[in-house]
Coordinates of C-alpha atoms and ligand atoms in Angstrom, one line a residue:
M1 CA 141.2 39.7 65.7
S2 CA 141.7 41.3 69.1
A3 CA 144.7 43.6 69.9
S4 CA 145.9 40.9 72.3
S5 CA 146.1 38.1 69.7
P6 CA 149.6 36.6 69.4
L7 CA 151.8 38.5 66.9
Y8 CA 152.0 35.6 64.5
L9 CA 148.2 35.4 64.2
T10 CA 148.0 39.1 63.5
L11 CA 150.7 38.8 60.9
A12 CA 149.1 35.8 59.3
E13 CA 145.8 37.6 59.1
R14 CA 147.4 40.6 57.4
L15 CA 149.1 38.4 54.9
A16 CA 145.9 36.5 54.2
V17 CA 144.2 39.8 53.4
L18 CA 146.9 40.7 51.0
I19 CA 146.5 37.4 49.2
K20 CA 142.7 37.6 49.1
S21 CA 142.7 41.1 47.9
G22 CA 145.0 40.3 45.0
T23 CA 148.3 41.9 46.2
F24 CA 149.8 38.5 45.8
T25 CA 148.1 36.2 43.3
A26 CA 148.3 32.5 42.5
G27 CA 151.9 31.5 41.7
D28 CA 153.5 34.6 43.2
R29 CA 156.4 34.1 45.6
L30 CA 155.9 35.7 48.9
P31 CA 158.7 37.9 50.2
S32 CA 161.4 35.9 52.0
I33 CA 161.1 35.3 55.7
R34 CA 163.9 37.7 56.4
Q35 CA 162.3 40.4 54.2
T36 CA 158.9 40.0 55.8
S37 CA 160.5 40.1 59.2
R38 CA 162.2 43.4 58.3
E39 CA 159.1 45.0 56.5
H40 CA 156.7 44.1 59.3
Q41 CA 159.2 44.6 62.1
K42 CA 158.5 41.1 63.5
S43 CA 161.0 38.4 64.5
I44 CA 162.0 35.5 62.2
T45 CA 160.1 33.0 64.4
T46 CA 156.9 35.1 64.3
V47 CA 157.1 35.2 60.5
L48 CA 157.8 31.5 60.3
E49 CA 154.8 30.7 62.5
A50 CA 152.6 33.1 60.4
Y51 CA 153.6 31.3 57.2
R52 CA 152.9 28.0 58.7
I53 CA 149.4 29.1 59.5
L54 CA 148.9 30.3 56.0
E55 CA 150.1 26.9 54.8
D56 CA 147.5 25.2 57.1
Q57 CA 144.8 27.5 55.6
G58 CA 145.8 26.3 52.1
L59 CA 146.7 29.8 51.0
I60 CA 150.4 29.2 50.4
E61 CA 152.8 26.4 49.9
G62 CA 156.5 26.1 50.8
R63 CA 158.8 24.8 48.1
Q64 CA 162.2 23.4 49.1
R65 CA 164.9 26.0 48.7
S66 CA 162.6 28.3 46.6
G67 CA 160.5 30.0 49.3
Y68 CA 156.7 30.3 49.8
F69 CA 154.2 30.6 46.9
V70 CA 150.6 31.6 46.7
K71 CA 148.4 28.6 45.9
P72 CA 145.6 28.8 43.3
P73 CA 142.3 29.1 45.0
E74 CA 140.5 25.8 45.4
I75 CA 137.4 25.8 43.1
L76 CA 134.6 23.9 44.8
K77 CA 132.1 22.0 42.7
G78 CA 129.5 24.3 41.3
Q79 CA 131.2 27.4 42.7
F80 CA 133.5 29.7 40.8
A81 CA 136.6 31.2 42.4
A82 CA 135.9 34.8 43.2
A83 CA 137.4 37.2 40.7
Q84 CA 139.8 38.9 42.5
K85 CA 159.4 76.6 64.3
R86 CA 156.8 78.2 65.5
P87 CA 153.4 78.1 64.2
A88 CA 152.8 81.1 62.0
T89 CA 149.5 82.7 61.4
P90 CA 147.7 81.3 58.3
I91 CA 148.8 83.0 55.2
V92 CA 147.6 83.3 51.6
V93 CA 150.2 81.7 49.4
E94 CA 151.5 84.1 46.7
Q95 CA 152.9 83.1 43.3
S96 CA 156.6 84.1 43.1
A97 CA 157.4 86.2 40.1
I98 CA 160.6 84.3 39.5
F99 CA 158.8 80.9 39.3
E100 CA 158.2 80.9 35.6
A101 CA 161.7 82.2 34.7
V102 CA 163.2 79.3 36.7
M103 CA 160.8 76.7 35.1
D104 CA 161.6 78.1 31.6
S105 CA 165.4 77.7 32.2
V106 CA 164.8 74.0 33.0
A107 CA 163.8 73.4 29.4
D108 CA 166.8 75.2 28.0
H109 CA 169.5 72.6 27.0
Q110 CA 172.3 75.2 26.9
V111 CA 171.9 75.7 30.6
V112 CA 173.8 73.8 33.3
H113 CA 171.1 72.4 35.4
F114 CA 171.0 72.5 39.2
A115 CA 167.4 73.5 39.3
S116 CA 165.3 70.5 38.2
A117 CA 165.1 67.6 40.7
A118 CA 165.0 65.1 38.0
P119 CA 167.1 62.0 37.3
D120 CA 170.0 62.4 34.8
D121 CA 169.2 60.7 31.4
S122 CA 171.9 58.2 32.2
M123 CA 169.9 57.0 35.2
V124 CA 166.7 56.2 33.3
P125 CA 166.7 52.5 32.3
H126 CA 165.5 53.5 28.8
A127 CA 166.8 50.4 27.0
K128 CA 164.9 48.1 29.4
L129 CA 161.8 50.3 29.2
S130 CA 161.8 50.3 25.4
T131 CA 162.3 46.5 25.3
I132 CA 159.3 46.2 27.6
S133 CA 157.3 48.7 25.5
H134 CA 157.9 46.7 22.3
A135 CA 157.0 43.4 24.0
I136 CA 153.7 44.9 25.3
G137 CA 153.0 46.3 21.8
R138 CA 153.6 42.9 20.2
R139 CA 151.6 41.1 22.9
L140 CA 148.6 43.4 23.2
G141 CA 148.6 45.5 20.0
P142 CA 146.0 48.3 20.2
V143 CA 144.6 46.9 23.4
A144 CA 147.6 48.5 25.2
L145 CA 146.4 51.9 24.0
R146 CA 142.8 51.8 25.2
Y147 CA 141.6 54.0 28.0
T148 CA 142.7 52.8 31.4
P149 CA 140.0 52.1 34.0
P150 CA 139.5 55.2 36.2
M151 CA 141.4 53.7 39.1
G152 CA 144.3 52.7 36.7
H153 CA 145.4 49.4 35.3
R154 CA 145.0 46.6 37.8
V155 CA 148.4 45.1 37.0
L156 CA 150.1 48.4 38.0
R157 CA 148.0 48.7 41.1
A158 CA 149.0 45.2 42.1
A159 CA 152.7 45.9 41.4
V160 CA 152.5 49.1 43.5
S161 CA 150.7 47.3 46.2
R162 CA 153.5 44.8 46.5
K163 CA 156.1 47.6 46.3
L164 CA 154.5 49.5 49.1
L165 CA 154.8 46.6 51.5
G166 CA 158.5 47.7 51.7
S167 CA 157.3 50.9 53.4
G168 CA 154.9 49.1 55.7
I169 CA 151.7 50.0 53.7
D170 CA 149.1 47.2 53.6
A171 CA 146.9 48.3 50.7
G172 CA 145.5 45.9 48.1
P173 CA 145.1 46.9 44.5
D174 CA 141.5 48.0 45.1
Q175 CA 142.8 50.5 47.7
I176 CA 145.2 52.2 45.3
I177 CA 144.4 54.7 42.5
T178 CA 147.0 55.4 39.9
T179 CA 147.5 59.0 38.9
Q180 CA 149.5 61.2 36.5
G181 CA 152.5 61.6 38.8
A182 CA 152.6 62.5 42.5
T183 CA 151.3 66.0 41.6
E184 CA 147.9 64.7 40.7
A185 CA 147.9 62.4 43.7
L186 CA 148.6 65.4 46.0
L187 CA 145.9 67.5 44.2
L188 CA 143.3 64.7 44.7
A189 CA 144.3 64.3 48.4
L190 CA 143.9 68.1 49.0
R191 CA 140.6 68.3 47.1
A192 CA 139.2 65.4 49.1
T193 CA 140.1 66.8 52.5
T194 CA 139.8 70.5 52.2
K195 CA 137.5 73.3 50.9
R196 CA 138.3 76.9 49.8
G197 CA 139.4 79.0 52.8
D198 CA 140.5 76.0 54.9
I199 CA 143.8 76.0 56.7
V200 CA 146.5 73.4 55.9
A201 CA 149.8 72.9 57.6
V202 CA 152.8 72.8 55.3
E203 CA 156.5 72.2 56.0
C204 CA 158.8 75.2 55.9
P205 CA 160.7 74.9 53.6
T206 CA 158.7 72.6 51.3
Y207 CA 158.6 71.6 47.7
F208 CA 157.2 74.6 45.7
G209 CA 154.7 72.3 43.8
I210 CA 152.9 71.8 47.1
L211 CA 152.6 75.5 47.7
N212 CA 151.3 76.0 44.1
L213 CA 148.5 73.5 44.8
V214 CA 147.6 75.1 48.1
R215 CA 147.4 78.5 46.4
D216 CA 145.4 77.3 43.5
L217 CA 142.8 75.6 45.8
G218 CA 142.3 78.8 47.7
L219 CA 143.7 77.4 51.0
K220 CA 145.6 79.1 53.7
A221 CA 148.9 77.7 54.9
V222 CA 150.4 77.5 58.4
E223 CA 154.1 77.0 58.0
I224 CA 155.7 74.5 60.3
P225 CA 159.5 74.5 60.6
V226 CA 161.5 71.5 59.4
D227 CA 164.4 70.2 61.5
P228 CA 167.4 69.5 59.2
V229 CA 167.8 66.0 60.8
T230 CA 164.4 64.9 62.0
G231 CA 162.0 66.6 59.6
L232 CA 158.7 68.4 60.5
A233 CA 158.9 69.9 64.0
I234 CA 156.1 68.1 65.7
D235 CA 156.0 70.3 68.8
D236 CA 155.4 73.3 66.5
L237 CA 152.6 71.4 64.7
E238 CA 151.0 70.6 68.0
R239 CA 151.1 74.3 69.0
A240 CA 149.5 75.2 65.7
L241 CA 146.8 72.6 66.2
K242 CA 145.8 74.2 69.4
K243 CA 145.4 77.6 67.8
H244 CA 143.9 76.8 64.4
R245 CA 141.5 74.3 62.9
I246 CA 143.8 72.5 60.5
A247 CA 142.2 70.3 57.9
A248 CA 145.3 68.6 56.5
C249 CA 149.0 68.5 57.0
L250 CA 151.3 68.0 54.0
V251 CA 154.4 66.2 55.0
Q252 CA 157.4 64.5 53.4
P253 CA 158.7 62.2 56.1
N254 CA 161.3 60.5 54.0
F255 CA 164.2 62.5 52.4
Q256 CA 162.4 65.7 52.4
N257 CA 162.7 68.1 49.5
P258 CA 164.7 70.4 50.0
L259 CA 166.4 69.2 53.2
G260 CA 166.9 65.5 52.5
C261 CA 166.2 64.7 56.2
L262 CA 164.5 61.6 57.5
M263 CA 161.8 61.6 60.2
P264 CA 162.5 58.9 62.9
D265 CA 159.8 56.3 63.5
D266 CA 158.9 57.6 66.9
H267 CA 158.1 61.0 65.3
K268 CA 156.0 59.3 62.7
K269 CA 154.1 57.5 65.5
R270 CA 153.5 60.9 67.2
L271 CA 152.2 62.4 64.0
A272 CA 149.8 59.5 63.4
A273 CA 148.5 59.9 67.0
L274 CA 148.1 63.7 66.5
S275 CA 146.1 63.1 63.4
A276 CA 143.8 60.7 65.2
R277 CA 143.4 63.0 68.2
H278 CA 142.8 66.2 66.3
G279 CA 140.9 64.8 63.4
F280 CA 143.1 66.1 60.5
T281 CA 144.5 64.2 57.5
L282 CA 148.1 63.6 57.0
I283 CA 149.0 63.9 53.3
E284 CA 152.2 62.0 52.9
D285 CA 154.4 62.9 49.9
D286 CA 156.9 60.0 49.6
V287 CA 158.5 60.5 46.1
Y288 CA 162.0 60.1 47.5
G289 CA 161.3 57.3 50.0
E290 CA 163.1 54.6 48.0
L291 CA 166.2 56.7 47.5
S292 CA 167.9 56.1 50.8
H293 CA 171.7 56.7 50.7
H294 CA 172.3 54.2 53.4
G295 CA 170.0 51.6 54.9
P296 CA 166.6 50.2 53.9
T297 CA 163.6 52.1 52.6
P298 CA 162.0 53.9 55.6
S299 CA 158.4 53.3 56.6
S300 CA 155.4 55.3 55.7
I301 CA 153.5 57.1 58.5
A302 CA 150.6 54.9 57.5
L303 CA 152.4 52.0 59.3
F304 CA 151.5 53.8 62.6
G305 CA 147.8 54.5 62.0
G306 CA 146.0 57.8 61.8
D307 CA 144.2 59.3 58.9
V308 CA 146.9 59.1 56.2
I309 CA 146.8 59.6 52.4
H310 CA 150.0 58.3 50.9
C311 CA 151.2 59.8 47.6
G312 CA 154.0 58.6 45.4
S313 CA 155.3 58.2 41.9
V314 CA 158.1 56.8 39.7
S315 CA 159.3 60.3 38.7
K316 CA 162.5 60.2 40.8
T317 CA 163.1 56.4 40.6
I318 CA 162.3 55.4 37.0
A319 CA 161.5 58.4 34.8
P320 CA 159.5 61.6 35.3
G321 CA 158.2 61.7 31.7
L322 CA 156.2 58.5 32.2
R323 CA 153.8 60.4 34.5
V324 CA 153.0 57.4 36.6
G325 CA 152.1 58.0 40.2
W326 CA 149.6 56.7 42.8
V327 CA 147.5 57.6 45.8
V328 CA 146.6 55.3 48.7
P329 CA 143.6 57.2 50.0
G330 CA 142.8 55.2 53.1
Q331 CA 139.5 56.3 54.5
H332 CA 139.1 58.8 51.7
L333 CA 138.9 56.1 49.0
A334 CA 135.3 56.7 47.8
E335 CA 135.8 60.5 47.6
I336 CA 139.2 60.4 45.8
K337 CA 137.8 57.8 43.4
R338 CA 134.9 60.1 42.7
L339 CA 137.1 63.1 42.2
K340 CA 139.6 61.2 40.0
T341 CA 136.7 60.0 37.8
I342 CA 135.7 63.6 37.1
Q343 CA 139.1 65.3 37.1
A344 CA 141.2 63.0 34.9
P345 CA 139.3 59.7 34.5
W346 CA 142.1 58.0 32.5
N347 CA 145.9 57.8 32.7
A348 CA 148.6 57.1 30.1
S349 CA 147.8 53.5 29.4
M350 CA 151.1 52.4 27.9
S351 CA 153.1 54.1 30.6
E352 CA 151.2 52.2 33.3
L353 CA 151.7 48.9 31.5
I354 CA 155.4 49.5 31.1
V355 CA 155.9 50.5 34.7
A356 CA 153.9 47.5 36.0
E357 CA 156.2 45.2 34.0
F358 CA 159.4 46.9 35.0
L359 CA 158.4 46.8 38.7
E360 CA 157.5 43.1 38.5
A361 CA 160.0 41.6 36.2
G362 CA 162.3 44.2 34.8
G363 CA 165.0 44.2 37.5
Y364 CA 163.6 47.2 39.4
D365 CA 165.4 46.3 42.7
R366 CA 168.8 46.1 40.9
H367 CA 168.1 49.4 39.2
L368 CA 167.2 51.0 42.5
R369 CA 170.4 49.7 44.2
R370 CA 172.4 51.2 41.3
I371 CA 170.8 54.7 41.4
R372 CA 170.9 54.9 45.2
E373 CA 174.7 54.5 45.0
V374 CA 175.0 57.0 42.1
Y375 CA 172.9 59.6 44.0
L376 CA 174.9 59.2 47.1
A377 CA 178.1 59.7 45.1
Q378 CA 176.7 62.7 43.2
C379 CA 175.5 64.4 46.4
T380 CA 178.8 63.8 48.1
R381 CA 180.7 65.2 45.1
L382 CA 178.5 68.3 44.6
R383 CA 178.7 69.0 48.4
E384 CA 182.5 68.9 48.2
E385 CA 182.5 71.3 45.3
V386 CA 180.2 73.7 47.1
I387 CA 182.4 73.6 50.2
R388 CA 185.4 74.2 48.0
H389 CA 184.0 77.1 46.0
F390 CA 181.4 78.9 48.1
P391 CA 182.6 81.7 50.5
A392 CA 182.7 81.3 54.3
G393 CA 179.4 81.9 55.9
C394 CA 177.5 79.4 53.7
Q395 CA 176.2 76.2 55.0
V396 CA 175.2 73.1 53.0
S397 CA 172.9 70.3 54.0
Q398 CA 173.9 66.6 54.3
P399 CA 171.0 64.7 52.8
R400 CA 170.3 61.1 53.9
G401 CA 168.5 60.3 50.7
G402 CA 167.2 61.8 47.5
F403 CA 169.3 64.1 45.4
V404 CA 169.0 67.7 46.4
L405 CA 171.2 70.0 48.5
W406 CA 170.0 73.0 50.5
L407 CA 172.3 75.9 51.0
E408 CA 172.0 78.5 53.7
M409 CA 173.5 81.8 53.0
P410 CA 173.9 84.8 55.4
P411 CA 170.5 86.4 56.5
D412 CA 170.5 89.3 54.1
F413 CA 171.4 87.2 51.0
D414 CA 168.8 87.6 48.2
S415 CA 168.5 84.2 46.5
E416 CA 166.3 85.6 43.8
V417 CA 168.9 88.1 42.6
F418 CA 171.4 85.2 42.8
A419 CA 169.2 82.9 40.7
V420 CA 168.6 85.6 38.0
R421 CA 172.4 86.3 37.8
A422 CA 173.0 82.6 37.6
I423 CA 170.6 82.2 34.7
A424 CA 172.3 85.0 32.9
R425 CA 175.6 83.0 33.3
G426 CA 173.8 79.9 31.9
I427 CA 173.3 78.1 35.2
S428 CA 169.9 77.3 36.8
V429 CA 169.3 77.1 40.5
I430 CA 166.2 77.4 42.6
P431 CA 165.9 80.3 45.0
G432 CA 164.8 79.4 48.5
S433 CA 162.0 82.0 48.3
L434 CA 160.0 79.4 46.3
F435 CA 160.0 77.0 49.2
S436 CA 158.0 79.2 51.6
S437 CA 155.3 81.7 51.3
S438 CA 156.3 83.8 54.3
G439 CA 159.6 85.1 52.8
R440 CA 161.5 83.1 55.5
M441 CA 163.7 81.2 53.0
K442 CA 165.0 84.1 50.9
N443 CA 168.6 83.5 51.9
Y444 CA 168.5 79.8 50.9
V445 CA 169.3 78.1 47.5
R446 CA 168.4 74.6 46.3
L447 CA 170.8 72.7 44.1
S448 CA 169.9 69.4 42.5
C449 CA 172.4 66.6 42.2
G450 CA 170.2 64.6 39.8
R451 CA 172.6 65.3 36.8
V452 CA 175.9 63.6 36.5
I453 CA 178.6 66.0 37.7
G454 CA 181.3 66.5 35.0
E455 CA 183.7 69.3 34.2
R456 CA 181.0 71.6 33.0
E457 CA 179.1 71.2 36.3
T458 CA 182.2 71.6 38.4
A459 CA 183.1 74.9 36.6
A460 CA 179.5 76.0 37.0
I461 CA 179.7 75.5 40.8
A462 CA 182.9 77.6 40.8
T463 CA 181.0 80.4 39.0
L464 CA 178.1 80.1 41.5
G465 CA 180.6 80.4 44.4
Q466 CA 182.0 83.6 42.8
L467 CA 178.5 85.0 42.2
A468 CA 177.6 84.3 45.9
A469 CA 180.8 86.0 47.1
E470 CA 180.0 89.1 44.9
L471 CA 176.5 89.3 46.3
M472 CA 177.8 88.9 49.9
Q473 CA 180.3 91.8 49.5
R474 CA 177.7 94.4 48.6
Ligands
PLP1 C1 158.6 66.4 47.1 C2 158.0 66.2 45.7 N1 156.7 65.9 45.5 C3 156.2 65.7 44.3 C4 156.9 66.0 43.2 C5 156.2 65.9 41.9 O1 156.3 64.6 41.4 P1 155.7 64.1 40.0 O2 156.7 64.5 39.0 O3 155.6 62.6 40.1 O4 154.4 64.8 39.8 C6 158.2 66.4 43.3 C7 159.0 66.7 42.1 O5 160.0 67.4 42.1 C8 158.8 66.5 44.6 O6 160.1 66.9 44.7

């Protein structure tokens, strides 16, 4: 189809590909006209016209007042239906000595937790998940516990494929590989696009897990500043691209950890264009994308083209212990499949089946609506407590999604000393130094609002405020 084809024809063709590749299978209801219009950024009339074409092609049928459904493929006689802020110089990433102490504190139940960016137990839909788990056990018996195929269970890949339409990603189940959390997805993406000694661009600040992978793979990092409102500073990336041969850029466009900011669509478009022009891969980490505080789920950079590998998981939205994630490798499919087959050829079978069913029929959308509201309320509450208890001279971020706060303290503040003293008082926080390798974030602190904020947490924030004031007086 040429670029000048009418919009409705282009849309009809995209939807037909999704049906033929198994994203939607016989009997599935297509998203409503309004939802498709929003997801594909097309007018209602364009969507209506595209659906009419699909009806004419015999792919879907409209049912009165119920929507549009995928028709079973017609089986012809004798034929079977087919199975379906400034660019820094590249630096070697060092392991921070405090990393393990902070991680150990996360496992300690006596500690008041502001360190771990994990959902509170009360946010995990465990009753529903265990009902689903029992039903799967009854239905499939030991079959549910076999090895998964290397790309992951197809039911899960189909469910993820449908879910990703909400972010503007058109990827059928055969273009998705499920992984053990987003961490494995990011590792595969980096292994497929870089080799030892290569330079990658990372956000500054960024999630420390990304820096750990960069270090372990023997890569060098160029740190690109993150704007607290619009995310990765694209002008700075462009300058870095002129100076260095950058193999990949790791970016969290939606509700970045730790800043909680959201990259506007026109920046995403620019990034995609830069990737195409300079020939580097954008590794998109989108674990918080569905946790918008206001407004719909934002789009993936993949919507705008370029060489994008999309990584995600259910760790922030359903439960981190399921270890279910995915990678949409785009043009790196064959290589990522090859690496996955060697590195960890199988995933947790039962977890995959549970997540597939929860996404499809377990009330996932309702669950998501609830947790978004709770996270907004918790971030607002924790922010107010910080403003009340921390000394003048501290700033606190205003996230647009997700559930972490980023605190800026005066320039000579040592967040590692602060974190050690906090642990000694039974409170865990993450020092900003873990979010950058160049020492630029030493005067920052990350607080997670994943946990419900009760009296114990409020008292802990007052203690942290006092500790901060003591450190600032020295
Ligand atoms: C930005 C970001 N990416 C990836 C991860 C890791 O996700 P998973 O637990 O699915 O491996 C985290 C967890 O904190 C994160 O914050």
